[in-house]
Coordinates of C-alpha atoms in Angstrom, one line a residue:
X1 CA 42.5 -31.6 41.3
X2 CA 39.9 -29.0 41.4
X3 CA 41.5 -25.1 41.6
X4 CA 41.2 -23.1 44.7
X5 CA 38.1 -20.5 44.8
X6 CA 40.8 -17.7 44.2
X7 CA 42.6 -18.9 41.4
X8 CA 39.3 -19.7 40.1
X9 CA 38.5 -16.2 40.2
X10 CA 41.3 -14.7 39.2
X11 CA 41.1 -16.7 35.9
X12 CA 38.0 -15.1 35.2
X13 CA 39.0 -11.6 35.1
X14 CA 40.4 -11.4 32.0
X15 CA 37.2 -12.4 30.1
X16 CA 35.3 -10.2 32.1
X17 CA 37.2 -7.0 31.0
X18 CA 37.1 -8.7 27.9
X19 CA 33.3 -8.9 27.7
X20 CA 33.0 -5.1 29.4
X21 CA 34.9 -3.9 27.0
X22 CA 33.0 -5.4 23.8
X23 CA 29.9 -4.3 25.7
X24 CA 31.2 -0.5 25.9
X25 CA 32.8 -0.8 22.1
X26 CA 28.8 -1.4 21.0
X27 CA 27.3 1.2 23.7
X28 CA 29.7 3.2 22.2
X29 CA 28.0 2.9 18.7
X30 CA 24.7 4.0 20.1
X31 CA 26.2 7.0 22.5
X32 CA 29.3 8.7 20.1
X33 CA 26.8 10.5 17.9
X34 CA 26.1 12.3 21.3
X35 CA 29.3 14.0 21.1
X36 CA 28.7 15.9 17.8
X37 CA 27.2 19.0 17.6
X38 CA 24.9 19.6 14.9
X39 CA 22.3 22.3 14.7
X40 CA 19.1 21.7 14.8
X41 CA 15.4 23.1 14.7
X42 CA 12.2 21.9 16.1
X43 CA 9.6 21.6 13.4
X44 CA 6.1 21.1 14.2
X45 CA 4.6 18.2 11.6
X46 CA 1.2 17.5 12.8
X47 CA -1.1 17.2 10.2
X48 CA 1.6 15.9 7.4
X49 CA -1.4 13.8 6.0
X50 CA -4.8 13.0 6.9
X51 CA -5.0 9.8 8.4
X52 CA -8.3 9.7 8.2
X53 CA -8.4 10.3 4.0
X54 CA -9.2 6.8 1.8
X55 CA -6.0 6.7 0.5
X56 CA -4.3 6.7 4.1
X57 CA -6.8 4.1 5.2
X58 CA -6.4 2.0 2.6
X59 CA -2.7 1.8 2.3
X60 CA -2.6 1.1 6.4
X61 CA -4.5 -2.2 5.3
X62 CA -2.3 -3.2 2.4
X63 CA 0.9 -2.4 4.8
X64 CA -0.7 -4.5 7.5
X65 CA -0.6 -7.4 4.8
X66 CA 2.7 -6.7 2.8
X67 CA 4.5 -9.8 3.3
X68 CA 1.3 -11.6 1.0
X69 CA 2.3 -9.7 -1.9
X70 CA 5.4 -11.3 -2.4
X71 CA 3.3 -14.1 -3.9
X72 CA -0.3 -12.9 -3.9
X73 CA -0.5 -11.2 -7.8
X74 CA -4.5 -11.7 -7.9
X75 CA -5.1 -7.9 -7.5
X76 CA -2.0 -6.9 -9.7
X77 CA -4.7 -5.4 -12.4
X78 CA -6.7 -3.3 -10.0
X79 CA -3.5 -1.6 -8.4
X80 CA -2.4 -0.5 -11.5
X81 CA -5.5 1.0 -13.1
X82 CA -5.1 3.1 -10.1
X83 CA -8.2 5.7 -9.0
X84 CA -11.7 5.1 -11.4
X85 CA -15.2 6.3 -11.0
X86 CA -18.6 5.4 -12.1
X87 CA -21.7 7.6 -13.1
X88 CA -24.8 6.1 -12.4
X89 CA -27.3 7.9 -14.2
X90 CA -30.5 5.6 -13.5
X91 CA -31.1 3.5 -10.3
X92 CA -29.6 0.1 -9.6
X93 CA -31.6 -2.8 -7.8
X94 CA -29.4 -5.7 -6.4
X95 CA -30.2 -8.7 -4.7
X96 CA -30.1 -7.9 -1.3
X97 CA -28.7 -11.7 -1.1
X98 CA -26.3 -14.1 -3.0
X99 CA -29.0 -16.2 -5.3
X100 CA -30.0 -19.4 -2.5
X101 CA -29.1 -22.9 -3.4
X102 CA -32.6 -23.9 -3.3
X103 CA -33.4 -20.8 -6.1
X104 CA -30.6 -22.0 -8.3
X105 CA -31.9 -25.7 -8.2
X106 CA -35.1 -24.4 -9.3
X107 CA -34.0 -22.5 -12.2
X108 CA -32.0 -26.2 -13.3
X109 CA -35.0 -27.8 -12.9
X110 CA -36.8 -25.4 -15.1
X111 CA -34.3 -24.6 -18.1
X112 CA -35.0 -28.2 -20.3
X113 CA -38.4 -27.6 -20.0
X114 CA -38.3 -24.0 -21.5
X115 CA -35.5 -24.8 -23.8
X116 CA -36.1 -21.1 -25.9
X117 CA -36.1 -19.3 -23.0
X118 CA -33.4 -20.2 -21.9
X119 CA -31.9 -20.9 -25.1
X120 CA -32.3 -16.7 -24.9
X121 CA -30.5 -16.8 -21.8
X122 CA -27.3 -18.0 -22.1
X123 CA -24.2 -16.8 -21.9
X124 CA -21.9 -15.5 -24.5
X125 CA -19.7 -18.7 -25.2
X126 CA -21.6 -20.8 -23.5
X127 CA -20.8 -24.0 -25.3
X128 CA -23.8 -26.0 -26.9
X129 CA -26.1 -28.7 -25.0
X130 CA -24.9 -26.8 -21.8
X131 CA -26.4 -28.1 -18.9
X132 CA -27.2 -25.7 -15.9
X133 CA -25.7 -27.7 -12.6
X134 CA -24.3 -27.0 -9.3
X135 CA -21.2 -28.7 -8.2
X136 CA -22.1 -28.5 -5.0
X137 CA -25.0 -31.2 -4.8
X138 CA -22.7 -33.4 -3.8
X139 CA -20.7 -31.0 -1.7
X140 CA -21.1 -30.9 2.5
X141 CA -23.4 -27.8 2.1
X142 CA -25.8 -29.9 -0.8
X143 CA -29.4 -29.8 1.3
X144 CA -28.3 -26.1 2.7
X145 CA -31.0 -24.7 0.4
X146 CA -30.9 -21.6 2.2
X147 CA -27.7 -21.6 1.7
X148 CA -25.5 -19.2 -0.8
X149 CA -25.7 -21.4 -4.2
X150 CA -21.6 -22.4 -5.1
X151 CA -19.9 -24.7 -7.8
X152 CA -21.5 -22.9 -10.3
X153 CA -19.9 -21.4 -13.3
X154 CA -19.7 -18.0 -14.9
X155 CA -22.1 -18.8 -18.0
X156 CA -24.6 -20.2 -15.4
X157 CA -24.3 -17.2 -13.3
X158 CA -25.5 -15.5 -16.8
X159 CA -28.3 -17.4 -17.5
X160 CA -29.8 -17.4 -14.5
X161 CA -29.4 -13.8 -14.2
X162 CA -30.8 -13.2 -17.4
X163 CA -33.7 -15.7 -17.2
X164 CA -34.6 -13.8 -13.9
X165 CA -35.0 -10.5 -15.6
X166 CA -31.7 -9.2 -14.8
X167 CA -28.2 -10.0 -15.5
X168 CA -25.0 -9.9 -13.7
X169 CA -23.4 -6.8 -12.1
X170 CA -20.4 -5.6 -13.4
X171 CA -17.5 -5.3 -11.1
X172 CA -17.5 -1.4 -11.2
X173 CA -21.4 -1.4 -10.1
X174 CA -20.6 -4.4 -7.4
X175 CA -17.8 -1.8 -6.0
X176 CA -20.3 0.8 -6.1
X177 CA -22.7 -1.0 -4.1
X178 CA -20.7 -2.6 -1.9
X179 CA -18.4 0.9 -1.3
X180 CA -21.1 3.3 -2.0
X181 CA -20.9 7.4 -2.8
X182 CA -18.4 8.0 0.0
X183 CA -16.2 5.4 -0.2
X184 CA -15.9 2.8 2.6
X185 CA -13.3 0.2 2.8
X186 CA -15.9 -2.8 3.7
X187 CA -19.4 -2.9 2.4
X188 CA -20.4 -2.2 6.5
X189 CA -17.6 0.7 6.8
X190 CA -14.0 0.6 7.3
X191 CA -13.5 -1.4 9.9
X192 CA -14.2 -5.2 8.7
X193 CA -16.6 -7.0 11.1
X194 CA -14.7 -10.2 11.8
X195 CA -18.1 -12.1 13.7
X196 CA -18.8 -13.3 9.9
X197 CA -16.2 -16.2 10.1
X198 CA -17.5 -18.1 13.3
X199 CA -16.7 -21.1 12.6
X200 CA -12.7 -23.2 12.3
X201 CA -14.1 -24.9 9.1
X202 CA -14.2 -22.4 5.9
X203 CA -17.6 -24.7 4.5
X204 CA -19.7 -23.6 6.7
X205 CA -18.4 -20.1 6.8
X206 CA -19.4 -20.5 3.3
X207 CA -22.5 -21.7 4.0
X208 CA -24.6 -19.6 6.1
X209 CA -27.7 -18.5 5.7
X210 CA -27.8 -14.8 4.3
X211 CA -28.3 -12.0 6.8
X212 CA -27.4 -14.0 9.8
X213 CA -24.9 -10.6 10.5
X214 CA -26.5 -7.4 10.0
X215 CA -23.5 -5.6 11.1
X216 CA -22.0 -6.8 7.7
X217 CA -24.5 -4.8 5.8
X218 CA -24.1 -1.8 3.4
X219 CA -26.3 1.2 4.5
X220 CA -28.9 0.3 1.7
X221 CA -29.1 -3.1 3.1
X222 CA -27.1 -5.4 0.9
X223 CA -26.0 -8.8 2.9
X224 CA -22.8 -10.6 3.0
X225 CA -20.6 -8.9 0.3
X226 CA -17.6 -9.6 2.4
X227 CA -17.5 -12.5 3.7
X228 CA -19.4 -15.9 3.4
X229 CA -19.0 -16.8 -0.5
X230 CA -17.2 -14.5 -3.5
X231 CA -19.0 -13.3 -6.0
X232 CA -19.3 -13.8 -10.3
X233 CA -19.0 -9.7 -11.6
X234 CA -18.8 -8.8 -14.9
X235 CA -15.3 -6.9 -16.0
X236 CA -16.0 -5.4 -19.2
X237 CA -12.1 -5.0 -19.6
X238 CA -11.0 -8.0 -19.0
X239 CA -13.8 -10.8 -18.6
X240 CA -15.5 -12.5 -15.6
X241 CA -14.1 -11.1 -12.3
X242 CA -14.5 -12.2 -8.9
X243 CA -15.9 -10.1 -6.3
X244 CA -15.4 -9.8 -2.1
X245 CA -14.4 -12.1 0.4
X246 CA -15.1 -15.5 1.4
X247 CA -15.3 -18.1 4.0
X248 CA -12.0 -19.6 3.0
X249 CA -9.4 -16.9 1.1
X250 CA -6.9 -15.0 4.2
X251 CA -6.0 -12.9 4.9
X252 CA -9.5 -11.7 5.1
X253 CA -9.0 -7.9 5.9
X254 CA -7.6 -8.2 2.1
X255 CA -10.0 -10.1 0.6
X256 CA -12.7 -7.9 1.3
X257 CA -11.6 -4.9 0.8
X258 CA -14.5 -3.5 -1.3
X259 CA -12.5 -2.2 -4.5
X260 CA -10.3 -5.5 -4.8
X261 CA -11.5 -8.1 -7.4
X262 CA -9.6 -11.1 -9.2
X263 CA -10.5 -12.9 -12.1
X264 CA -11.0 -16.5 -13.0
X265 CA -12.0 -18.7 -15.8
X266 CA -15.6 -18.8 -17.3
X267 CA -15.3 -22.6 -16.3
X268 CA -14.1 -22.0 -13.2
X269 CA -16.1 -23.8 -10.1
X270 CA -15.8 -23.4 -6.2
X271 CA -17.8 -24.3 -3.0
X272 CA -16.9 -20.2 -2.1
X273 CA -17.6 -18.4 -5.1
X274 CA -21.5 -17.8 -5.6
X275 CA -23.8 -14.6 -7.5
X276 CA -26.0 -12.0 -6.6
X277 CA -28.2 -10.8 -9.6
X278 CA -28.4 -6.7 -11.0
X279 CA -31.6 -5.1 -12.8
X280 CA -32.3 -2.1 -14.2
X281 CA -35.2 -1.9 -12.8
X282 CA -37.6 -3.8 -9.7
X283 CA -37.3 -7.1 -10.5
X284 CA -40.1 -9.2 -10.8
X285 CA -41.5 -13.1 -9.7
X286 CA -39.4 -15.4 -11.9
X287 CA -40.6 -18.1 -14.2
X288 CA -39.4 -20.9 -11.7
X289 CA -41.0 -19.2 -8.8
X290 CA -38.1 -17.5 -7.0
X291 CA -39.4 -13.9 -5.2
X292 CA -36.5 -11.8 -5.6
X293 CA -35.6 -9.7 -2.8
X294 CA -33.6 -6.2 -4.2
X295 CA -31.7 -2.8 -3.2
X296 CA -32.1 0.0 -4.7
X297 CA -28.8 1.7 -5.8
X298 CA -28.9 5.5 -6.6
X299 CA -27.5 7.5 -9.5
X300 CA -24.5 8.8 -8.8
X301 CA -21.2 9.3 -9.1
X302 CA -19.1 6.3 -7.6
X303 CA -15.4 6.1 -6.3
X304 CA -14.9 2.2 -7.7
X305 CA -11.0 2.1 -7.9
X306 CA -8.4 2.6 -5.4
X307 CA -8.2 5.7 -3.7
X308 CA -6.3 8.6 -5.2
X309 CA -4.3 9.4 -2.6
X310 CA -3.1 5.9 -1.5
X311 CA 0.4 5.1 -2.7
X312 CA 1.2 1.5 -1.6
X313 CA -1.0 0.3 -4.9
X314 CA 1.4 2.2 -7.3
X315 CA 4.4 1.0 -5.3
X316 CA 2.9 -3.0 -5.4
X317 CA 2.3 -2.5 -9.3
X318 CA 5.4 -1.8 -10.0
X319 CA 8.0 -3.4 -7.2
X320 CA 10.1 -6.5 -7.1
X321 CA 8.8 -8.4 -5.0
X322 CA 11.9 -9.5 -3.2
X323 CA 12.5 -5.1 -2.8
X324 CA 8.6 -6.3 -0.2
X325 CA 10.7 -6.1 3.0
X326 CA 12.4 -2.9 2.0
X327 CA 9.4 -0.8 1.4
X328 CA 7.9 -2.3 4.7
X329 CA 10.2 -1.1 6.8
X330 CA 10.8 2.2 5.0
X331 CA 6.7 2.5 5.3
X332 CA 6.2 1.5 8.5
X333 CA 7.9 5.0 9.8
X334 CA 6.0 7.3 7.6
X335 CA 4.7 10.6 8.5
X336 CA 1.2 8.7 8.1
X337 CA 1.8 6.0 10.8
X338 CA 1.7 7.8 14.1
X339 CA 4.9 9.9 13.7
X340 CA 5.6 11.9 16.5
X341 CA 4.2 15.7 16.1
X342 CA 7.4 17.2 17.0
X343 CA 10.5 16.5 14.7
X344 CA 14.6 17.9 15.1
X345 CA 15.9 18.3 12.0
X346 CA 19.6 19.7 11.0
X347 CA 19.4 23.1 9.7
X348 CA 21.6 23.0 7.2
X349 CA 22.4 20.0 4.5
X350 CA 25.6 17.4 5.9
X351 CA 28.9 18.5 5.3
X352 CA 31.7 17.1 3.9
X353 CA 33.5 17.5 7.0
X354 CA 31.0 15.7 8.5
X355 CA 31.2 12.9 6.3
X356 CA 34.5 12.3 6.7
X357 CA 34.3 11.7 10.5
X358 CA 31.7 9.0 9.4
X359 CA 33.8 7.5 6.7
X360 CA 36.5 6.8 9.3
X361 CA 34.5 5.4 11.9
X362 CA 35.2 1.9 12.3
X363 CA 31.9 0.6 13.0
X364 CA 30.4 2.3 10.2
X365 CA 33.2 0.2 7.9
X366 CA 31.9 -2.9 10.1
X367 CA 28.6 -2.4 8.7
X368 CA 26.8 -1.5 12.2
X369 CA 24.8 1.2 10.8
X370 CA 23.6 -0.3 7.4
X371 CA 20.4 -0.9 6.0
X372 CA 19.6 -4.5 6.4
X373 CA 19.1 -4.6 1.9
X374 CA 22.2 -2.9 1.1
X375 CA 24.1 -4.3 -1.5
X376 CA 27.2 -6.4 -0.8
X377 CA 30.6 -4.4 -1.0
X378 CA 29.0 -1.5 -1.0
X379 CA 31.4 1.7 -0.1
X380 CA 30.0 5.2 1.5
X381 CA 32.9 6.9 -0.2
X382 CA 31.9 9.1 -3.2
X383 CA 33.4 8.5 -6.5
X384 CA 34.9 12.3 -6.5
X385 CA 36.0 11.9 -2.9
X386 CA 39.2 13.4 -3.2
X387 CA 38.4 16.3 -5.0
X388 CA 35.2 17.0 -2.8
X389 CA 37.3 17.0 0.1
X390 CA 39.2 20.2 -1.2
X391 CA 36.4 22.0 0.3
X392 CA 35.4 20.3 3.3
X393 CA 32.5 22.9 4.7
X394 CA 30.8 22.3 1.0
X395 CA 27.8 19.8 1.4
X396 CA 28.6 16.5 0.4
X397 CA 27.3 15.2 -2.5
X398 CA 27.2 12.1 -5.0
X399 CA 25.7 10.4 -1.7
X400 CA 23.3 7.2 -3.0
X401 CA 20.5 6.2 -0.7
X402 CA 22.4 3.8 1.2
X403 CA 24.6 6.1 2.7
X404 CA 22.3 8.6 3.2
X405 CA 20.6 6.2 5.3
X406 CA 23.9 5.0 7.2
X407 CA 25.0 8.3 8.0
X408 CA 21.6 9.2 9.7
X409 CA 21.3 6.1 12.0
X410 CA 25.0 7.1 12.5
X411 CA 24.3 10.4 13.4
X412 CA 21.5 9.0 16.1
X413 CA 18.7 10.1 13.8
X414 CA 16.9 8.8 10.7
X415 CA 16.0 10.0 6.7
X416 CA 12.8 12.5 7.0
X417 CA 9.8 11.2 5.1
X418 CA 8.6 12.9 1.9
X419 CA 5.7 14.4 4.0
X420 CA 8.2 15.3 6.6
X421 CA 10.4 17.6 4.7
X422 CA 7.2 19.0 2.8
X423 CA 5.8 19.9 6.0
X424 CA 8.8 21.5 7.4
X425 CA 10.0 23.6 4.4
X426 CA 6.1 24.9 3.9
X427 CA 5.3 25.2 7.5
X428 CA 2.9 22.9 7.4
X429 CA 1.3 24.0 3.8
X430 CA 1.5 27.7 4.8
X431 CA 4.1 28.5 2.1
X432 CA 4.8 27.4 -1.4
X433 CA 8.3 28.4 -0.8
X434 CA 10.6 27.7 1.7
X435 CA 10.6 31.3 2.8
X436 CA 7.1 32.7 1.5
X437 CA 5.0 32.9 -1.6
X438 CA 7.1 35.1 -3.5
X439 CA 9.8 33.1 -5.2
X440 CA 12.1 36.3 -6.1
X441 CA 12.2 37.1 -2.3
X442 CA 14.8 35.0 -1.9
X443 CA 18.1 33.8 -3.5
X444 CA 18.2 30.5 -3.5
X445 CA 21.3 28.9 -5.1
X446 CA 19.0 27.1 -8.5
X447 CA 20.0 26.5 -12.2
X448 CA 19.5 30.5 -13.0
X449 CA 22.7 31.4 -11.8
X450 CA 24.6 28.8 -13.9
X451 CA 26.9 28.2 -10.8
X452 CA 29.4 24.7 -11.4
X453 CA 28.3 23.2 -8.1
X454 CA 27.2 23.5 -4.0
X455 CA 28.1 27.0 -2.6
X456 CA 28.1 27.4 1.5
X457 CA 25.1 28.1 3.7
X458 CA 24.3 31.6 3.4
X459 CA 21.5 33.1 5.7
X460 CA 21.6 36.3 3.4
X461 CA 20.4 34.2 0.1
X462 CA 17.1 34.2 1.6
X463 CA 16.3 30.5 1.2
X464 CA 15.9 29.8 4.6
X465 CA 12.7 28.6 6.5
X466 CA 11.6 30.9 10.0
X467 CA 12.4 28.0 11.9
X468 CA 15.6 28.4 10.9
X469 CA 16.1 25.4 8.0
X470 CA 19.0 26.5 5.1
X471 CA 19.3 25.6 1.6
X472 CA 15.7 23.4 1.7
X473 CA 14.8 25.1 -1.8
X474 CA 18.4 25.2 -3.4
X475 CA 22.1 24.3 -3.2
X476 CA 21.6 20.6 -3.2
X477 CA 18.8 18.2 -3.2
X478 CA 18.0 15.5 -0.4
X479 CA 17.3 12.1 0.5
X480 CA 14.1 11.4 2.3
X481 CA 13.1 7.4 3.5
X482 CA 9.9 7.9 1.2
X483 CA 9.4 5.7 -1.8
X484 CA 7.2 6.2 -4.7
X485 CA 6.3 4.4 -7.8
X486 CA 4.9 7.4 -9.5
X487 CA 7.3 7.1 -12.4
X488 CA 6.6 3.6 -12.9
X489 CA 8.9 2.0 -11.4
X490 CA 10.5 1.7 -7.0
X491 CA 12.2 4.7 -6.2
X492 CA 13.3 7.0 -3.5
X493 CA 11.5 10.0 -3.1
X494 CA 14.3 13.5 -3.3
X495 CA 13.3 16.7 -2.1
X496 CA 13.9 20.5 -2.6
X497 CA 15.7 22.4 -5.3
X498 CA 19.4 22.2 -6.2
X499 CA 22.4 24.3 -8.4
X500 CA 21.4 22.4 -11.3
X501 CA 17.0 22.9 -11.8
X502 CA 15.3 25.9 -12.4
X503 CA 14.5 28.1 -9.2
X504 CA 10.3 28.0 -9.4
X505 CA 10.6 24.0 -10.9
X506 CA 9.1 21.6 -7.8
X507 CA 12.3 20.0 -6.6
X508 CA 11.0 16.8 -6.5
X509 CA 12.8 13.8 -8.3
X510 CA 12.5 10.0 -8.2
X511 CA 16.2 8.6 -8.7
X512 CA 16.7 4.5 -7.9
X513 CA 18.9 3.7 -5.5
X514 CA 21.8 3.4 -5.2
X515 CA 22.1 5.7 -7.4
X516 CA 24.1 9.0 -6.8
X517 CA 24.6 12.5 -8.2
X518 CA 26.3 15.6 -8.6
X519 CA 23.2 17.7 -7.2
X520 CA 22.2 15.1 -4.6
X521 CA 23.2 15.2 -1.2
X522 CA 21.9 14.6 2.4

C-alpha cells in the first residue's frame, strides 16, 4: 500500500540534509582559503613576453597540437638541433612550381634515348639499369598532367633536377624560401591559409593544379609549399628529407609549418610527396622541352631552424611522452597565453605555520587539491617535518613540486610562471635586482654569509621589491608552474636566490620533480 504524501516526505529529509551537507563540505573546499589572511601585492605583468616574437608564435602552434606528439616522432631531429641559420651569399632561383606530371613524363621518355646524359645525372646510389618512372601512372591523378608529379623516388628527383640544369634544394635553402629573411611561420605568413584543402578526398587535394591559391604564396612568388603535395629536399646531415605539407598528412597547421621537415627512404614513393628543382643560376629550356618557370632567392642571411626563443621544441626533444598532458596543462597558463595583466602575489615566501594548517586539512589528505599526474602515495609532509616545525614563522622548505602546487590551489591561487616571477622581481625588466641595479644595496640572505639555513622576513635586509615582495632574491628559492628542457632533460623551472648560492649568481635552477631541497621552498 502506497505511503501517505507526508510520510513520503518526511522520509526524504534525511537525504536532503545529507546531500546539503556534502554539497557545503565541497563549497567549503573552494571558499575556506577565503578565511586566511595572507599579504599580498599587485604586480603589474604586462609585457612578460612578446607574443608577437617567432618563438611565441611558434610554440602557440606546437601547444595547439600537443596531444600528436605523444606518437608523432617525425620532427624529433629538427626540435633538437634547435635555432640554425643560413648565409646565402649568391642568388637562388626555385621553381616557382612543384615539377608537372606531364614534365616528369617527358624527362622518362627522354633518359634511354640520351643514356650519357643522363648516365651524368643520376643520383648518388642510384642502383644500376635504373629506370626513371612515376608510380603514379596508374594512380587516380595519372592523365592530371598539370598536375604536381608524385610516386617518384628520391634518386629520380636527382636526376631530373640535374638533367634540367639544376639539382635539388637542400632543406635549409627550401626553409629559406619558403620562411624567408624575416621568418614566417607558413610560406604565405603566419597564419596558414586553410582554402588549399577544398576537397574531403586527400588525392585531389594532392592533385591540383599549381597556383590555383595565390594566397598560399611566398612574397617572391613560390606556389604551394604548404599544402598540395610534400616535397624531396636535400639534408646534408642526414640524407633525403621531406619538405611542407600535403593534401593528406593532419594535422595540417603542423605539417606546414615552414621549418618542420621529416625524412624518408631514397626508395621511398607516395601519391603526396613530389619536387620542385634549385639553380644557381636562371635556368634554362631543358633537353626534353620543359620551360622552367623560377624565383629568384636573394643573398642573405636566413633564420632556417626553430626560433630561438620558442621553448616547447627543447621541451618535446627531450620529454616522456606520457609527462605530454602534464606540460599541456602547465603551458596552457603561461604568462605567454593571454595571462591576465594584473597579478596578486604573497609578499613574503609560505611559512611553516602556514603549511601546517594545509597539512591538517582533510581535504587536502583526500587528494582534492592535487595535480591530476602526481604520484601515488604521495605525502605533502617534509622529510625534516619535525624539526622544521621548531620554528614555525621560518619558510617551509624541502617542498617538491607537487606540493608546491597543492598548497596553491589550496590557498585559492596557483604557482607563478617563470615569466611571472621574472617580471615581478625586475619590475617588468626595469631592475637586474630585486631592489635595483646595485647588488650591495641590499642584504639579501645568499651563500656569502655562510648562514645554516632560512632566516625570517626582514624589511631592513634590503631585498625587497617597491611593490612590497620579500626575500625574491635570497632566503629560499621558489617553485614556479614553468617547465624547461634547457638542461636536457623535463624540469620545473625555480626562481630567485637562496642561503645556499652566491648573492650576484642568477638564482635560477632546473630541479625534476618531485624532487625537494633544503634551499627550496614555496
Amino acid at each position: 500500500m502506497a505511503q501517505p504524501p507526508a510520510i513520503a516526505f518526511r522520509s526524504l529529509v534525511p537525504w536532503a540534509i545529507a546531500v546539503a551537507a556534502i554539497c557545503s563540505l565541497v563549497a567549503l573546499v573552494k571558499l575556506y582559503p577565503l578565511w586566511l589572511a595572507y599579504d599580498t601585492a599587485l604586480v603589474t605583468i604586462t609585457g612578460a613576453r612578446d607574443d608577437d616574437s617567432p618563438g611565441a608564435r611558434f610554440d602557440a602552434v606546437l601547444l595547439r597540437h600537443l596531444d600528436h606528439f605523444a606518437y608523432l616522432r617525425s620532427f624529433d631531429h629538427v626540435l633538437a638541433a634547435g635555432p640554425r641559420t643560413l648565409r646565402l651569399t649568391a642568388p637562388l632561383w626555385l621553381d616557382r612550381c612543384e615539377v608537372r606530371q606531364g614534365d616528369f613524363y617527358k624527362f622518362a621518355g627522354w633518359a634511354p634515348f640520351e643514356p650519357q646524359a643522363a648516365a651524368r645525372a643520376a643520383a648518388p646510389g642510384q642502383p644500376p639499369n635504373w629506370r626513371n618512372f612515376s608510380e603514379s601512372r596508374d594512380h587516380t591523378i595519372s592523365g592530371r598532367l598539370d598536375a604536381p608529379a608524385t610516386g617518384i623516388t628520391w634518386w629520380d628527383a636527382v636526376a631530373y633536377c640535374r638533367a634540367a640544369g639544376g639539382r635539388l634544394p637542400t632543406a635549409s635553402e627550401w626553409v629559406a624560401a619558403a620562411a624567408g629573411e624575416q621568418p614566417r611561420l607558413y610560406p604565405s605568413g603566419d597564419v596558414m591559409e586553410s582554402d588549399a584543402w577544398p576537397y574531403l578526398d586527400p588525392l585531389l587535394n594532392a592533385a591540383q593544379k599549381c597556383g590555383l591559391h595565390p594566397g598560399t604564396e611566398t612574397p617572391e612568388g613560390l606556389a604551394d609549399m604548404a599544402h598540395g603535395v610534400s616535397e624531396w629536399a636535400d639534408d646534408l646531415a642526414g640524407g633525403p628529407a621531406v619538405m611542407g605539407g600535403n593534401g593528406y598528412n593532419a594535422p595540417r597547421e603542423l605539417y606546414s609549418l615552414a621549418a618542420l621537415h621529416r625524412r624518408a627512404p631514397v626508395d621511398h614513393r607516395s601519391p603526396y610527396l613530389g619536387f620542385r628543382c634549385a639553380y644557381d643560376h636562371e635556368p634554362m629550356p631543358t633537353p626534353w622541352r620543359a620551360w622552367p618557370d623560377a624565383r629568384r632567392v636573394p643573398p642573405g642571411t636566413y633564420s632556417v631552424g626553430i626560433p630561438a626563443t620558442a621553448r616547447i621544441p627543447s621541451l618535446l626533444s627531450a620529454l616522456p611522452r606520457q609527462q605530454l598532458p602534464l606540460i599541456g596543462r602547465i603551458l596552457s597558463t603561461d604568462a605567454s597565453l593571454n595571462a591576465p595583466p594584473n597579478l596578486h602575489l604573497m609578499t613574503r615566501e609560505v611559512t611553516r605555520r602556514q603549511y601546517a594548517m594545509f597539512l591538517r586539512d582533510p581535504f587536502v589528505l583526500a587528494g582534492f587539491h592535487a595535480e591530476a599526474n602526481q604520484p601515488a602515495y604521495h605525502s605533502h609532509r617534509p622529510p625534516d617535518w619535525r624539526e622544521q616545525m621548531q620554528e614555525p614563522d621560518l619558510p617551509v622548505v624541502n617542498v617538491d613540486w607537487w606540493s608546491a602546487y597543492a598548497f596553491a590551489s589550496w590557498a585559492g591561487g596557483r604557482l607563478p610562471t617563470a615569466l611571472q616571477w621574472e617580471r615581478a622581481a625586475s619590475g617588468k625588466g626595469a631592475r637586474i635586482y630585486p631592489w635595483g641595479d646595485d647588488f650591495t644595496a641590499a642584504n639579501p640572505v645568499t651563500g656569502e654569509q655562510a648562514l645554516r639555513g632560512p632566516q625570517l622576513p626582514n624589511e631592513e635586509s634590503g631585498d625587497e621589491t617597491p611593490e612590497g615582495l620579500l626575500n625574491m632574491g635570497g632566503n629560499v628559492s621558489e617553485w614556479t608552474r614553468s617547465v624547461s628542457g634547457a638542461s636536457g632533460s623535463f624540469a620545473i623551472v625555480v626562481k630567485g636566490g637562496n642561503y645556499l648560492l652566491p648573492g650576484p649568481t642568477p638564482g635560477r635552477k632546473d630541479p625534476r620533480p618531485p624532487r625537494s631541497r633544503p634551499d627550496l621552498g614555496r
